[in-house]
JSON list of C-alpha atoms in Angstrom, two decimals:
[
{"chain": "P", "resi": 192, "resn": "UNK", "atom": "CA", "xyz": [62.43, -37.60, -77.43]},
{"chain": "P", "resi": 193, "resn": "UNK", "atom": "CA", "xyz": [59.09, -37.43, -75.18]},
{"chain": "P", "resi": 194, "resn": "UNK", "atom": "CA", "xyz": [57.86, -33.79, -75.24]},
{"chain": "P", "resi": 195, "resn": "UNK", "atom": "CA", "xyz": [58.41, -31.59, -71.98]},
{"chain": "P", "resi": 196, "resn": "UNK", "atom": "CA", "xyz": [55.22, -31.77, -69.72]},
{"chain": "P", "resi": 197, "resn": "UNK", "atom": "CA", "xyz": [53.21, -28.34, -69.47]},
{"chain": "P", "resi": 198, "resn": "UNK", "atom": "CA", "xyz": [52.35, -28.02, -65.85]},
{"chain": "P", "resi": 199, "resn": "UNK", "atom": "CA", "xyz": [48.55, -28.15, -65.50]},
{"chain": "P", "resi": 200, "resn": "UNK", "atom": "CA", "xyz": [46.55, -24.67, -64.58]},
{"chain": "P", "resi": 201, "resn": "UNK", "atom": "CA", "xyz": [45.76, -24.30, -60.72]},
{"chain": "P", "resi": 202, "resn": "UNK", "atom": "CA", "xyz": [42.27, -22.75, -62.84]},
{"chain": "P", "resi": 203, "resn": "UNK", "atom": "CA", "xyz": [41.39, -25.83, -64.25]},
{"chain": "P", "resi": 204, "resn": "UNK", "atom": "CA", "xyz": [38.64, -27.05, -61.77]},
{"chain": "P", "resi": 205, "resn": "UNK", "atom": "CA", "xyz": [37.14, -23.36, -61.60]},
{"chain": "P", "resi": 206, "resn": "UNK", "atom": "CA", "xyz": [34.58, -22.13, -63.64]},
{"chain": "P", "resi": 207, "resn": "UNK", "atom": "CA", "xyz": [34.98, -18.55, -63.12]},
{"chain": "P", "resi": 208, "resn": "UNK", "atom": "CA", "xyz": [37.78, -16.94, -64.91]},
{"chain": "P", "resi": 209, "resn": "UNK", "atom": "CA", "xyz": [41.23, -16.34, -63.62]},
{"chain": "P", "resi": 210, "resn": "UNK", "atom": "CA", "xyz": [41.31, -12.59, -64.12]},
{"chain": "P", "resi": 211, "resn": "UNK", "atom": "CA", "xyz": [38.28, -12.31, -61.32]},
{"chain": "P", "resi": 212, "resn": "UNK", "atom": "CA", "xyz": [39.99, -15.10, -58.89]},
{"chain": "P", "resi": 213, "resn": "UNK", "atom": "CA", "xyz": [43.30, -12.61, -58.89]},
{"chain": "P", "resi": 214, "resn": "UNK", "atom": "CA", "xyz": [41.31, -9.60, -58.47]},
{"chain": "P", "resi": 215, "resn": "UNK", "atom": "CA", "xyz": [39.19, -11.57, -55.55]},
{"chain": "P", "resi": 216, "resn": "UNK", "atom": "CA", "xyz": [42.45, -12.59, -53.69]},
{"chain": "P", "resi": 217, "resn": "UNK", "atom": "CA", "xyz": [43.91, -9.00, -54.26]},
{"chain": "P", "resi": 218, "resn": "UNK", "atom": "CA", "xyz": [41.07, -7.08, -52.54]},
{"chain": "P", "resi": 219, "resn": "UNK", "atom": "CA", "xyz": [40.96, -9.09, -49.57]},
{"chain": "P", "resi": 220, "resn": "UNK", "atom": "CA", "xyz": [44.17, -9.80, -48.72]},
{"chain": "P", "resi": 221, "resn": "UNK", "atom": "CA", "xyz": [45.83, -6.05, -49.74]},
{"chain": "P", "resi": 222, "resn": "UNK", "atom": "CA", "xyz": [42.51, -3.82, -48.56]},
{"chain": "P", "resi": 223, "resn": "UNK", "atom": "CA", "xyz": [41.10, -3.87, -45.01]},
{"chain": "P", "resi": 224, "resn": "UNK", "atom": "CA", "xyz": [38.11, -5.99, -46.11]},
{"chain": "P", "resi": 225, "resn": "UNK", "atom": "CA", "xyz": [35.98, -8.45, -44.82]},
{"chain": "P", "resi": 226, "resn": "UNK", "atom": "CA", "xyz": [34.81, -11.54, -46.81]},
{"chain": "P", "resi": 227, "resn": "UNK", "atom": "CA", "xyz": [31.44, -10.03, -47.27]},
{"chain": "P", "resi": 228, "resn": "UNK", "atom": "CA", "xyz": [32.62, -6.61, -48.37]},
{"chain": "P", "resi": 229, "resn": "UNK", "atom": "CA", "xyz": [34.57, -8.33, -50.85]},
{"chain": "P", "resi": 230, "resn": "UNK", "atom": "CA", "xyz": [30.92, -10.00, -52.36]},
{"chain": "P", "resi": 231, "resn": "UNK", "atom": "CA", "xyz": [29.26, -6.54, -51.91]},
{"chain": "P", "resi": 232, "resn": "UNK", "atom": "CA", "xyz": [31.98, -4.96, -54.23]},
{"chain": "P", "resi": 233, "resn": "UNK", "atom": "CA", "xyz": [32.48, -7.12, -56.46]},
{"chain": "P", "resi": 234, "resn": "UNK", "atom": "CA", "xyz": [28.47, -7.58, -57.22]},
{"chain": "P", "resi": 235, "resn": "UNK", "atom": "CA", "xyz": [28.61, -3.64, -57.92]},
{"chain": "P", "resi": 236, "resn": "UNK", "atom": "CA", "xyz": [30.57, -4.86, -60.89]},
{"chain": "P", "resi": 237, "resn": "UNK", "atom": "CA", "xyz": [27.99, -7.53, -62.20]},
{"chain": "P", "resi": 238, "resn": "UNK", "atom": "CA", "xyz": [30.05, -10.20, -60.44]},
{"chain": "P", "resi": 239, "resn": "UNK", "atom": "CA", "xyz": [27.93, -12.44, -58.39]},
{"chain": "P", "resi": 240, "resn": "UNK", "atom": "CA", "xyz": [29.92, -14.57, -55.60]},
{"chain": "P", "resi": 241, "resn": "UNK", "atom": "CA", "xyz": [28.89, -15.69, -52.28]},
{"chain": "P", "resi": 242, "resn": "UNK", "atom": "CA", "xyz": [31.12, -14.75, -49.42]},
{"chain": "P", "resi": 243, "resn": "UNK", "atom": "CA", "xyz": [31.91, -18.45, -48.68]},
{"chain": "P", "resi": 244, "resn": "UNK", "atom": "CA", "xyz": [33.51, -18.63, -52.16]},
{"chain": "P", "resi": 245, "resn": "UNK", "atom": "CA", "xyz": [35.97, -15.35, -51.96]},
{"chain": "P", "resi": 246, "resn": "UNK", "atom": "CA", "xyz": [36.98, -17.71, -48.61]},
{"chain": "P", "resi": 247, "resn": "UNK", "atom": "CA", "xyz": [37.58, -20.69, -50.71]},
{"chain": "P", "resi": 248, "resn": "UNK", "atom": "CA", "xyz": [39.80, -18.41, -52.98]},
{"chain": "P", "resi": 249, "resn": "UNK", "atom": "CA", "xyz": [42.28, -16.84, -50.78]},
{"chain": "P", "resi": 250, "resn": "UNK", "atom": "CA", "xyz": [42.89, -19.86, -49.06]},
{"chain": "P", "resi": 251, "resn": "UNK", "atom": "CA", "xyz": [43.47, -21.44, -52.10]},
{"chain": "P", "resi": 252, "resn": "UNK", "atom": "CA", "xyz": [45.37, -19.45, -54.41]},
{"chain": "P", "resi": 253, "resn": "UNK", "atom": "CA", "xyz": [46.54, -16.94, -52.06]},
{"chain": "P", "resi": 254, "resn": "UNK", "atom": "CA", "xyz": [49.86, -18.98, -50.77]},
{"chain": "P", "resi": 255, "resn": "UNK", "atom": "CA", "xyz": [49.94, -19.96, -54.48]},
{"chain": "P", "resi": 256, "resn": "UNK", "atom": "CA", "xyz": [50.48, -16.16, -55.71]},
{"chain": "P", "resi": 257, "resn": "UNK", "atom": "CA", "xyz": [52.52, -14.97, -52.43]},
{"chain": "P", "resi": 258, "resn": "UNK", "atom": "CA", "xyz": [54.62, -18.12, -53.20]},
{"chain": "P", "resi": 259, "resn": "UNK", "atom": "CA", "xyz": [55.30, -16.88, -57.04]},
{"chain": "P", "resi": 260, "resn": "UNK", "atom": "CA", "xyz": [55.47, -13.35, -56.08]},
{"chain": "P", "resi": 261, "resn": "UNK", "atom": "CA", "xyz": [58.41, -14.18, -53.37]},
{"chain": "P", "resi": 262, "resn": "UNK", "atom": "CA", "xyz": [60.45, -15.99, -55.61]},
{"chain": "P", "resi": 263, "resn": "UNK", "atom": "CA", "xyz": [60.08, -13.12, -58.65]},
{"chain": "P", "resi": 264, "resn": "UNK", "atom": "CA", "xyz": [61.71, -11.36, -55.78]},
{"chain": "P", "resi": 265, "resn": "UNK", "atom": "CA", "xyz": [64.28, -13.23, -54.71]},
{"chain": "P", "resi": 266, "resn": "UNK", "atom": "CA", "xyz": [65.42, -13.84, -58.14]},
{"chain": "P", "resi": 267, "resn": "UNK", "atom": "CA", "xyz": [65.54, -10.58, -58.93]},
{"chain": "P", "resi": 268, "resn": "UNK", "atom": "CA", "xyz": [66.91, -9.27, -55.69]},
{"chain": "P", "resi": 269, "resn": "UNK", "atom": "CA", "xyz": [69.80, -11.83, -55.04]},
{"chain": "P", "resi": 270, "resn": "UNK", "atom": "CA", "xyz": [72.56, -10.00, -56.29]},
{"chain": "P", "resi": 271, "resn": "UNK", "atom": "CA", "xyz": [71.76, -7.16, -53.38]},
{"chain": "P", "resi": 272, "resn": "UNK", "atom": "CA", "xyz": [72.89, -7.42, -49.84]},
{"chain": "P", "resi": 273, "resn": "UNK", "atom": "CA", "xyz": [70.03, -7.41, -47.06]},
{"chain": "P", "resi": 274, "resn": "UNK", "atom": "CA", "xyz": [72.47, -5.56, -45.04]},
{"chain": "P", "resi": 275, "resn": "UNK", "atom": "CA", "xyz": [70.38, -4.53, -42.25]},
{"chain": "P", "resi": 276, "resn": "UNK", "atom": "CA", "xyz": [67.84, -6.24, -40.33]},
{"chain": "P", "resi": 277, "resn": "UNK", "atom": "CA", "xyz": [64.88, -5.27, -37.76]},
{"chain": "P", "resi": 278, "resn": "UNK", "atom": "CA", "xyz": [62.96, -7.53, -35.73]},
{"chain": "P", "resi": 279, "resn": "UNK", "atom": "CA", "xyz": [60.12, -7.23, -33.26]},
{"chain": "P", "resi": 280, "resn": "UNK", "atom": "CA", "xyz": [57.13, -9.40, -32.09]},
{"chain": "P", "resi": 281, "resn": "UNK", "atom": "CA", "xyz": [53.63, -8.47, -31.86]},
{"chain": "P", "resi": 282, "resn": "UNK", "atom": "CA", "xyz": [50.82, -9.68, -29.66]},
{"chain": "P", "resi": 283, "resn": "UNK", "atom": "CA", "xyz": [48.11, -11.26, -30.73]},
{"chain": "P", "resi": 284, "resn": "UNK", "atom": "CA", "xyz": [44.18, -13.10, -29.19]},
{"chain": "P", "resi": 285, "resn": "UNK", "atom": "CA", "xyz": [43.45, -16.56, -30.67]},
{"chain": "P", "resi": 286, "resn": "UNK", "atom": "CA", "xyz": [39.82, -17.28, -29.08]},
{"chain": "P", "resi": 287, "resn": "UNK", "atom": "CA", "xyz": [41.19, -15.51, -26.13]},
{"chain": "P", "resi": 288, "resn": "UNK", "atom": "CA", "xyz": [44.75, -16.81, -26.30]},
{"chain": "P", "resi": 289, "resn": "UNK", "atom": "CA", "xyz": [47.79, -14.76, -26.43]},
{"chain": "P", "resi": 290, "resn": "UNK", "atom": "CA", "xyz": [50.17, -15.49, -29.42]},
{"chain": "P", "resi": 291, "resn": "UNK", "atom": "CA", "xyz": [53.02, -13.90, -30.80]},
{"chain": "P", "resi": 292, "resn": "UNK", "atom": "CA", "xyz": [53.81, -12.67, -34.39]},
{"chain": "P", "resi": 293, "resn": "UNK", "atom": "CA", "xyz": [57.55, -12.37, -34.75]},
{"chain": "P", "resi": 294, "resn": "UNK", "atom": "CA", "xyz": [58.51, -10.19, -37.83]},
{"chain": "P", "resi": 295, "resn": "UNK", "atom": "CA", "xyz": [61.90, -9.49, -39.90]},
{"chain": "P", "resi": 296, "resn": "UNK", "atom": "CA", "xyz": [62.00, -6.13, -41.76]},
{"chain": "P", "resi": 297, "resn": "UNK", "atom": "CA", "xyz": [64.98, -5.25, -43.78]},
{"chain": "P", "resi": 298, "resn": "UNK", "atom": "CA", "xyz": [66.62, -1.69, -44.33]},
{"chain": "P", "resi": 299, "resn": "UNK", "atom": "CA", "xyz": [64.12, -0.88, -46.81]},
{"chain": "P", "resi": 300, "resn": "UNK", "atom": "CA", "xyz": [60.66, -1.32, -45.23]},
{"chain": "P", "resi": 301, "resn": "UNK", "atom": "CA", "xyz": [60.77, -5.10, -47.22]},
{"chain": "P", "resi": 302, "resn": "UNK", "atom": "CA", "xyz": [58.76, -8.08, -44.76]},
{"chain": "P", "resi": 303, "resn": "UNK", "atom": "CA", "xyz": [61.52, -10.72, -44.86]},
{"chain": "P", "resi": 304, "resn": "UNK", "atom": "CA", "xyz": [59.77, -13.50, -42.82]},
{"chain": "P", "resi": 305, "resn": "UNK", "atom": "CA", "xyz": [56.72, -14.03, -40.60]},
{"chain": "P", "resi": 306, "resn": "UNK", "atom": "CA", "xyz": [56.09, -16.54, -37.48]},
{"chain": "P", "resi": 307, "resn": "UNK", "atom": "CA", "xyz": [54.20, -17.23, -35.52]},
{"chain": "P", "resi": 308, "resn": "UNK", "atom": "CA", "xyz": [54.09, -18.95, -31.94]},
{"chain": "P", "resi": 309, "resn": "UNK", "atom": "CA", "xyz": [52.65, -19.14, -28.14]},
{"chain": "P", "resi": 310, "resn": "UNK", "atom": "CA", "xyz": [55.47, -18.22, -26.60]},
{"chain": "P", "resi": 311, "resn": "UNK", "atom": "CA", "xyz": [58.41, -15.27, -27.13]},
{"chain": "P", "resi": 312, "resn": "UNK", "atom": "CA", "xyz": [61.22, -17.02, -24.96]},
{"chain": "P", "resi": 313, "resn": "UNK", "atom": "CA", "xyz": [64.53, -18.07, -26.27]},
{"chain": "P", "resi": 314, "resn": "UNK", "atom": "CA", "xyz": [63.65, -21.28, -27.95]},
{"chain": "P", "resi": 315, "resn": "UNK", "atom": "CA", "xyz": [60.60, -19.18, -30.05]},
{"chain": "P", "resi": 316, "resn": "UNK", "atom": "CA", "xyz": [63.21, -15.95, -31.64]},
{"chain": "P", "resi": 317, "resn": "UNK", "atom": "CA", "xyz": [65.66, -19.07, -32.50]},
{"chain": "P", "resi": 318, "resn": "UNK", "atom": "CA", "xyz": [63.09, -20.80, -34.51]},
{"chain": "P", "resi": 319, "resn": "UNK", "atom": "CA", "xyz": [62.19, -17.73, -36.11]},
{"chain": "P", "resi": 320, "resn": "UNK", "atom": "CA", "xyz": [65.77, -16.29, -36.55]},
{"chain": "P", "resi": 321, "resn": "UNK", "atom": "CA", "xyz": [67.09, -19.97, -38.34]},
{"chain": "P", "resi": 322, "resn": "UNK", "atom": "CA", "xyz": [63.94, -19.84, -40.69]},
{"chain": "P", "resi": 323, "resn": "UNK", "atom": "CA", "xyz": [64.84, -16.39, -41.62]},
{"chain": "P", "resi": 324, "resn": "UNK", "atom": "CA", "xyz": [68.63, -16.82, -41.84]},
{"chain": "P", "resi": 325, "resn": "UNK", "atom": "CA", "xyz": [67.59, -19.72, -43.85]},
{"chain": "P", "resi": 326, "resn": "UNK", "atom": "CA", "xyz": [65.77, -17.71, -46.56]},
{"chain": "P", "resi": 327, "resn": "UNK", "atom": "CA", "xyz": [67.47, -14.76, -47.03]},
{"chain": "P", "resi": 328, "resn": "UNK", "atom": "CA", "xyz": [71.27, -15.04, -45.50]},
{"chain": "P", "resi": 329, "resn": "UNK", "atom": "CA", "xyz": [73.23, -13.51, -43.18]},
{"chain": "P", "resi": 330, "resn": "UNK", "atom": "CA", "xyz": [72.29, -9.55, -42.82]},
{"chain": "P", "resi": 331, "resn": "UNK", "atom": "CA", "xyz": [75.50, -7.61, -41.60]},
{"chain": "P", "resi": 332, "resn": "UNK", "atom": "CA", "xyz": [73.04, -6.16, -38.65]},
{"chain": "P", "resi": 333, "resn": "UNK", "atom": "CA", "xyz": [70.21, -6.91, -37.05]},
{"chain": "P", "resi": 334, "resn": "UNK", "atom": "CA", "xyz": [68.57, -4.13, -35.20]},
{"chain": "P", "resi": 335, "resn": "UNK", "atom": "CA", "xyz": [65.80, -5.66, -31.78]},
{"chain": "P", "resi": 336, "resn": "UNK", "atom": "CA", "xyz": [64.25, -4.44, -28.91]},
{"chain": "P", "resi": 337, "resn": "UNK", "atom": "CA", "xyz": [65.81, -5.27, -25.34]},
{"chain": "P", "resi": 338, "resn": "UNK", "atom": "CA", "xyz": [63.62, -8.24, -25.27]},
{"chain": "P", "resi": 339, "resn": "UNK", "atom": "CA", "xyz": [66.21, -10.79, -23.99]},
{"chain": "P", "resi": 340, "resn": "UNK", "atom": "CA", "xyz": [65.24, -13.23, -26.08]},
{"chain": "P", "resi": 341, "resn": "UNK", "atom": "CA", "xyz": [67.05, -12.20, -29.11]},
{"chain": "P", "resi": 342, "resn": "UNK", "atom": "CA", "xyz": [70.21, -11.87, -27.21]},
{"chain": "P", "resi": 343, "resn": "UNK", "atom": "CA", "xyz": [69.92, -14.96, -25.84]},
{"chain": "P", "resi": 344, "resn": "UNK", "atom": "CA", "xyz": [69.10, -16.46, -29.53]},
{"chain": "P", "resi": 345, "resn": "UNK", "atom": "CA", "xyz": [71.98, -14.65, -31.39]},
{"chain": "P", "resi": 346, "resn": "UNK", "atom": "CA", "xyz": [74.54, -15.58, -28.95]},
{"chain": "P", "resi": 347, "resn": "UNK", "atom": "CA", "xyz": [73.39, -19.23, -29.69]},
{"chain": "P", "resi": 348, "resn": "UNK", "atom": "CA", "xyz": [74.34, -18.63, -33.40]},
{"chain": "P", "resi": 349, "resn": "UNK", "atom": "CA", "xyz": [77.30, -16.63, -32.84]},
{"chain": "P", "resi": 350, "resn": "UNK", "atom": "CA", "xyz": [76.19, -13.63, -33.85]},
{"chain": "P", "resi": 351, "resn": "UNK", "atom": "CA", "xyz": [75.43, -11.30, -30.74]},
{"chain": "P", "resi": 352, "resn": "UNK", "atom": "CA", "xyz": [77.97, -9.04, -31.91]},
{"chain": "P", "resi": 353, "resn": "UNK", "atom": "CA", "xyz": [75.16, -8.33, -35.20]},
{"chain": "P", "resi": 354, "resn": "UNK", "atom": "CA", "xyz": [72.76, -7.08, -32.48]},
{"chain": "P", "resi": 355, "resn": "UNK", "atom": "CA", "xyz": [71.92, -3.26, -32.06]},
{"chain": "P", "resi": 356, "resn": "UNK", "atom": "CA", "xyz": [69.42, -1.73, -29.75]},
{"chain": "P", "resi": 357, "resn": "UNK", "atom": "CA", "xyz": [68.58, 1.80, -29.19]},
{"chain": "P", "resi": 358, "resn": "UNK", "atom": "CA", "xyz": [65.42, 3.57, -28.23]},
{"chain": "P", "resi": 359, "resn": "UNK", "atom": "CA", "xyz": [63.44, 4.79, -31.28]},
{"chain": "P", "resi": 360, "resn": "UNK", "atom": "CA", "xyz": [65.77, 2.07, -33.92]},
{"chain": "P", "resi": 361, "resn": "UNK", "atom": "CA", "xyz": [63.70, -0.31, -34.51]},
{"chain": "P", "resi": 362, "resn": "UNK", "atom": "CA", "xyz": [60.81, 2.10, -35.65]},
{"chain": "P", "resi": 363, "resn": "UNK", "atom": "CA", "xyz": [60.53, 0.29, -39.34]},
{"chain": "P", "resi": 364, "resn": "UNK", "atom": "CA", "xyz": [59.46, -2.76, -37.94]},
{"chain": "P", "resi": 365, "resn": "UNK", "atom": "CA", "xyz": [57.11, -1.44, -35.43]},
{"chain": "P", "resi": 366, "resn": "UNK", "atom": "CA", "xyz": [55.23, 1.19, -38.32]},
{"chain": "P", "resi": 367, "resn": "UNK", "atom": "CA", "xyz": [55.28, -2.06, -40.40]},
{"chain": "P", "resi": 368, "resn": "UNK", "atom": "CA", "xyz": [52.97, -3.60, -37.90]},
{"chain": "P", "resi": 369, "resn": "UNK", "atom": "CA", "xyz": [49.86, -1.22, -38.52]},
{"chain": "P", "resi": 370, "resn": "UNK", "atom": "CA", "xyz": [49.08, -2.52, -42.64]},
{"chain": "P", "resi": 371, "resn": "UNK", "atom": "CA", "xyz": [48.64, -6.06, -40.11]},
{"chain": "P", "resi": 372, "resn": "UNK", "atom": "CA", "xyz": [46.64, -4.45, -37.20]},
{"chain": "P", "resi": 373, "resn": "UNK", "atom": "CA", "xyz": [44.02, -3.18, -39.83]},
{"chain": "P", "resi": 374, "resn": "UNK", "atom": "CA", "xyz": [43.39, -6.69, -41.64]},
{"chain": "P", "resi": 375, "resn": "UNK", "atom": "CA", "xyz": [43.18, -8.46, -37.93]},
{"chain": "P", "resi": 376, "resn": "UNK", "atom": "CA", "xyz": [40.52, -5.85, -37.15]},
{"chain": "P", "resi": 377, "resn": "UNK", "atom": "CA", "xyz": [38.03, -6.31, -40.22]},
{"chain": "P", "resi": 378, "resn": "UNK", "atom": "CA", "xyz": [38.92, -9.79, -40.01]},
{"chain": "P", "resi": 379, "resn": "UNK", "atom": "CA", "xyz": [37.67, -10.16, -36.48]},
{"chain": "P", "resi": 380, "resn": "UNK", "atom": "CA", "xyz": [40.40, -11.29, -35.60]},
{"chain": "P", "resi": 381, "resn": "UNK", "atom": "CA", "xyz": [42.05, -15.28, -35.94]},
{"chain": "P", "resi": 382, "resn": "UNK", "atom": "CA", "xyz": [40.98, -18.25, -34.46]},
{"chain": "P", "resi": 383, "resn": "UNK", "atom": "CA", "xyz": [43.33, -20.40, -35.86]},
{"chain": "P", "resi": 384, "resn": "UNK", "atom": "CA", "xyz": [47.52, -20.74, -35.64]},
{"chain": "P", "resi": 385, "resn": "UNK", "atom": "CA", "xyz": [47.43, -22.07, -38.77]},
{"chain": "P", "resi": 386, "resn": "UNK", "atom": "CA", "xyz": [45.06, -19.32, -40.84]},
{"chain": "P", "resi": 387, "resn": "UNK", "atom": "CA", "xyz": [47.42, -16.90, -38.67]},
{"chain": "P", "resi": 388, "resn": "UNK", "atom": "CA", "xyz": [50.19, -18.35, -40.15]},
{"chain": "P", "resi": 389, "resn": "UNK", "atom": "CA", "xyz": [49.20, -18.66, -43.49]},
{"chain": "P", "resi": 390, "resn": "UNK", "atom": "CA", "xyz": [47.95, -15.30, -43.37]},
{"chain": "P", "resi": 391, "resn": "UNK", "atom": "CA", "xyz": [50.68, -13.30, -41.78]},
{"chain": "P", "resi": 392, "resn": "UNK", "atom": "CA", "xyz": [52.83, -14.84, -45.01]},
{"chain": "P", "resi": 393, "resn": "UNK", "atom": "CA", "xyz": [50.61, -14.07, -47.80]},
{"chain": "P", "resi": 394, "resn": "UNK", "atom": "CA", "xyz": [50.03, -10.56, -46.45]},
{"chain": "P", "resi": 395, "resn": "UNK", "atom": "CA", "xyz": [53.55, -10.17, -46.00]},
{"chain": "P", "resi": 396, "resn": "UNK", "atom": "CA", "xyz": [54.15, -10.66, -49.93]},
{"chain": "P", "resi": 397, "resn": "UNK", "atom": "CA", "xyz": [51.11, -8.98, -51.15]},
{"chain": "P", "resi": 398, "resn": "UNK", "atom": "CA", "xyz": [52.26, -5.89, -49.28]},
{"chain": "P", "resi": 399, "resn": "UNK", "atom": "CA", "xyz": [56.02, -5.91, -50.41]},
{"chain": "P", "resi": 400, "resn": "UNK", "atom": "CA", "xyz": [54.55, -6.31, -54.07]},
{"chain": "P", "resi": 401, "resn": "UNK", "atom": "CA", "xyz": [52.65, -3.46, -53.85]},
{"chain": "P", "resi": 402, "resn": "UNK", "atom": "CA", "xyz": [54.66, -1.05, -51.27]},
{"chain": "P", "resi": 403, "resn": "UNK", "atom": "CA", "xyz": [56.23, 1.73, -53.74]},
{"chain": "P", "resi": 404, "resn": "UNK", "atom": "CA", "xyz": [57.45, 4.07, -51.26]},
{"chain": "P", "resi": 405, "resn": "UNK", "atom": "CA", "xyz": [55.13, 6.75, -52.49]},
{"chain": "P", "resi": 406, "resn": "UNK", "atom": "CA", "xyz": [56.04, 9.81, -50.11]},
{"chain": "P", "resi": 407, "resn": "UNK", "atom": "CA", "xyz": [59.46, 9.23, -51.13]},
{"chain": "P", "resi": 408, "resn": "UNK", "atom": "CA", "xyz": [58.38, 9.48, -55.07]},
{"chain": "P", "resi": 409, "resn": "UNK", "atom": "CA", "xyz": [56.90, 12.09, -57.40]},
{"chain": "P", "resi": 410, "resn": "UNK", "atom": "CA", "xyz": [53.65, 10.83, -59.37]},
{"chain": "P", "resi": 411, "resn": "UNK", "atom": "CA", "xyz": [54.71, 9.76, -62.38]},
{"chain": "P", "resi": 412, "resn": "UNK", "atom": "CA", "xyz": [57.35, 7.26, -60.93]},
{"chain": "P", "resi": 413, "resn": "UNK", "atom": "CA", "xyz": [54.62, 6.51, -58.45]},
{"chain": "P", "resi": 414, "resn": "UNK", "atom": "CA", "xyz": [51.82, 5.54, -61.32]},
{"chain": "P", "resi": 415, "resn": "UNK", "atom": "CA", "xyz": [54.64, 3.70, -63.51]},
{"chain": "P", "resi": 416, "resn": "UNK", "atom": "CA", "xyz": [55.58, 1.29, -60.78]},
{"chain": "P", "resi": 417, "resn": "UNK", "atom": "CA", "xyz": [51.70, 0.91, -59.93]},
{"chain": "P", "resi": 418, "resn": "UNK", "atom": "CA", "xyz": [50.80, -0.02, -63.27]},
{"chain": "P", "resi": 419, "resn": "UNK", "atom": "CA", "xyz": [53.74, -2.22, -63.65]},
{"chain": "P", "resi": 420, "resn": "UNK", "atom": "CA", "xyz": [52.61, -4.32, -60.24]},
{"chain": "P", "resi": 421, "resn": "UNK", "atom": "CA", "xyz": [49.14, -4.80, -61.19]},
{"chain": "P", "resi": 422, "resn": "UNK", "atom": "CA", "xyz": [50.62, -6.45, -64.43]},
{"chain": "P", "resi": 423, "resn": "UNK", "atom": "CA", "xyz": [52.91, -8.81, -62.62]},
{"chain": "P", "resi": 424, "resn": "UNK", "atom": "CA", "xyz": [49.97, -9.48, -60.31]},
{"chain": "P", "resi": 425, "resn": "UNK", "atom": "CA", "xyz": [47.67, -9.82, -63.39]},
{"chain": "P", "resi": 426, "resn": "UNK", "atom": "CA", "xyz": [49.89, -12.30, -64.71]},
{"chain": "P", "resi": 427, "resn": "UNK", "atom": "CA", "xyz": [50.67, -14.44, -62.15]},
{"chain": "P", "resi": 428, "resn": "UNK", "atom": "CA", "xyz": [50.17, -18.72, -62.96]},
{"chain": "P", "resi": 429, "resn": "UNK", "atom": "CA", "xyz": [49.42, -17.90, -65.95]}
]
């Protein structure tokens, strides 16, 4: 009987080790850094790298880790109900281009799904809504804005019945927005739909990963889910 094949390292082309790569990807996607704060830190700890490479890295491994992170959480979450959803678009300048960031936020503060496009008419929220829907199910409400173009979308899929909007209700997803805003700033923003894209997602999951609800916490829960992140993290494809 032939023997099961082990799946070959994502490392295996890379000199360095994987312990630095993770740490690379983890300080520029989770901390408001740019690529060549990233170098300056990391040579304060006798690790030399050139900006260009902690590039390389998070465009290589980071959908690699936000893809294993999501599905550590899916699997462990799928016995729990999403039961409440909020969604809300944000504005955004591609080389002086407007495009739009549509978001989906669950009860929790958790960043189901992330999409973007150049346009936030009806045809854009249904794209986003089926790729969402898609993912994580049917949520038994789904809190918007009065942008019409979530009415317009839901009623489409039968569910504009799911739809709630009141002033102030859709708060979670807007506070969500500012983790974003900061990485767009000492990123200088995109010039790309497609980094956009790819970003938006891997922030998304790097964030959920490591968003323990702190204020609502005392310290010692607070440190014990910490350290028990940065081990998942640490031991991601590996």
């Amino acid at each position: 009987m032939p023997r099961p094949r082990t799946p070959a390292s994502p490392f295996r082309y890379f000199n360095s080790s994987p312990k630095v790569i993770r740490l690379v990807v983890l300080m520029y996607v989770r901390f408001a850094l740019s690529l060549r704060n990233v170098e300056d830190l990391l040579f304060e700890r006798g690790i030399d790298i050139c900006h260009e490479t902690v590039r390389l890295w998070w465009n290589r491994f980071g959908p690699l880790f936000a893809g294993e992170v999501r599905r550590q959480r899916v699997s462990r979450m799928r016995g729990f109900r999403h039961w409440r959803w909020h969604l809300d678009e944000m504005y955004l300048k591609l080389n002086g281009e407007m495009v739009y960031l549509w978001r989906a936020v669950d009860h929790e503060g958790e960043i189901l799904e992330s999409y973007v496009t150049k346009t936030r008419d009806k045809k854009a929220a249904l794209a986003f809504m089926k790729k969402a829907l898609k993912r994580h199910g049917s949520p038994e409400a789904i809190t918007t804005d009065g942008l019409r173009s979530y009415g317009a979308a839901l009623g489409e899929l039968g569910s504009r019945e799911k739809q709630e909007v009141g002033r102030w209700a859709n708060n979670c997803v807007e506070n969500s927005h500012l983790p974003f805003r900061r990485r767009e700033r000492a990123m200088l923003r995109f010039r790309q739909m497609r980094t956009l894209q790819k970003f938006a997602s891997v922030h998304a999951n790097v964030h959920n990963h490591f968003n323990h609800e702190r204020h609502l916490v005392d310290r010692q829960t607070y440190k014990q889910r910490r350290s028990a992140a940065l081990a998942e993290w640490q031991a991601l494809v590996s």
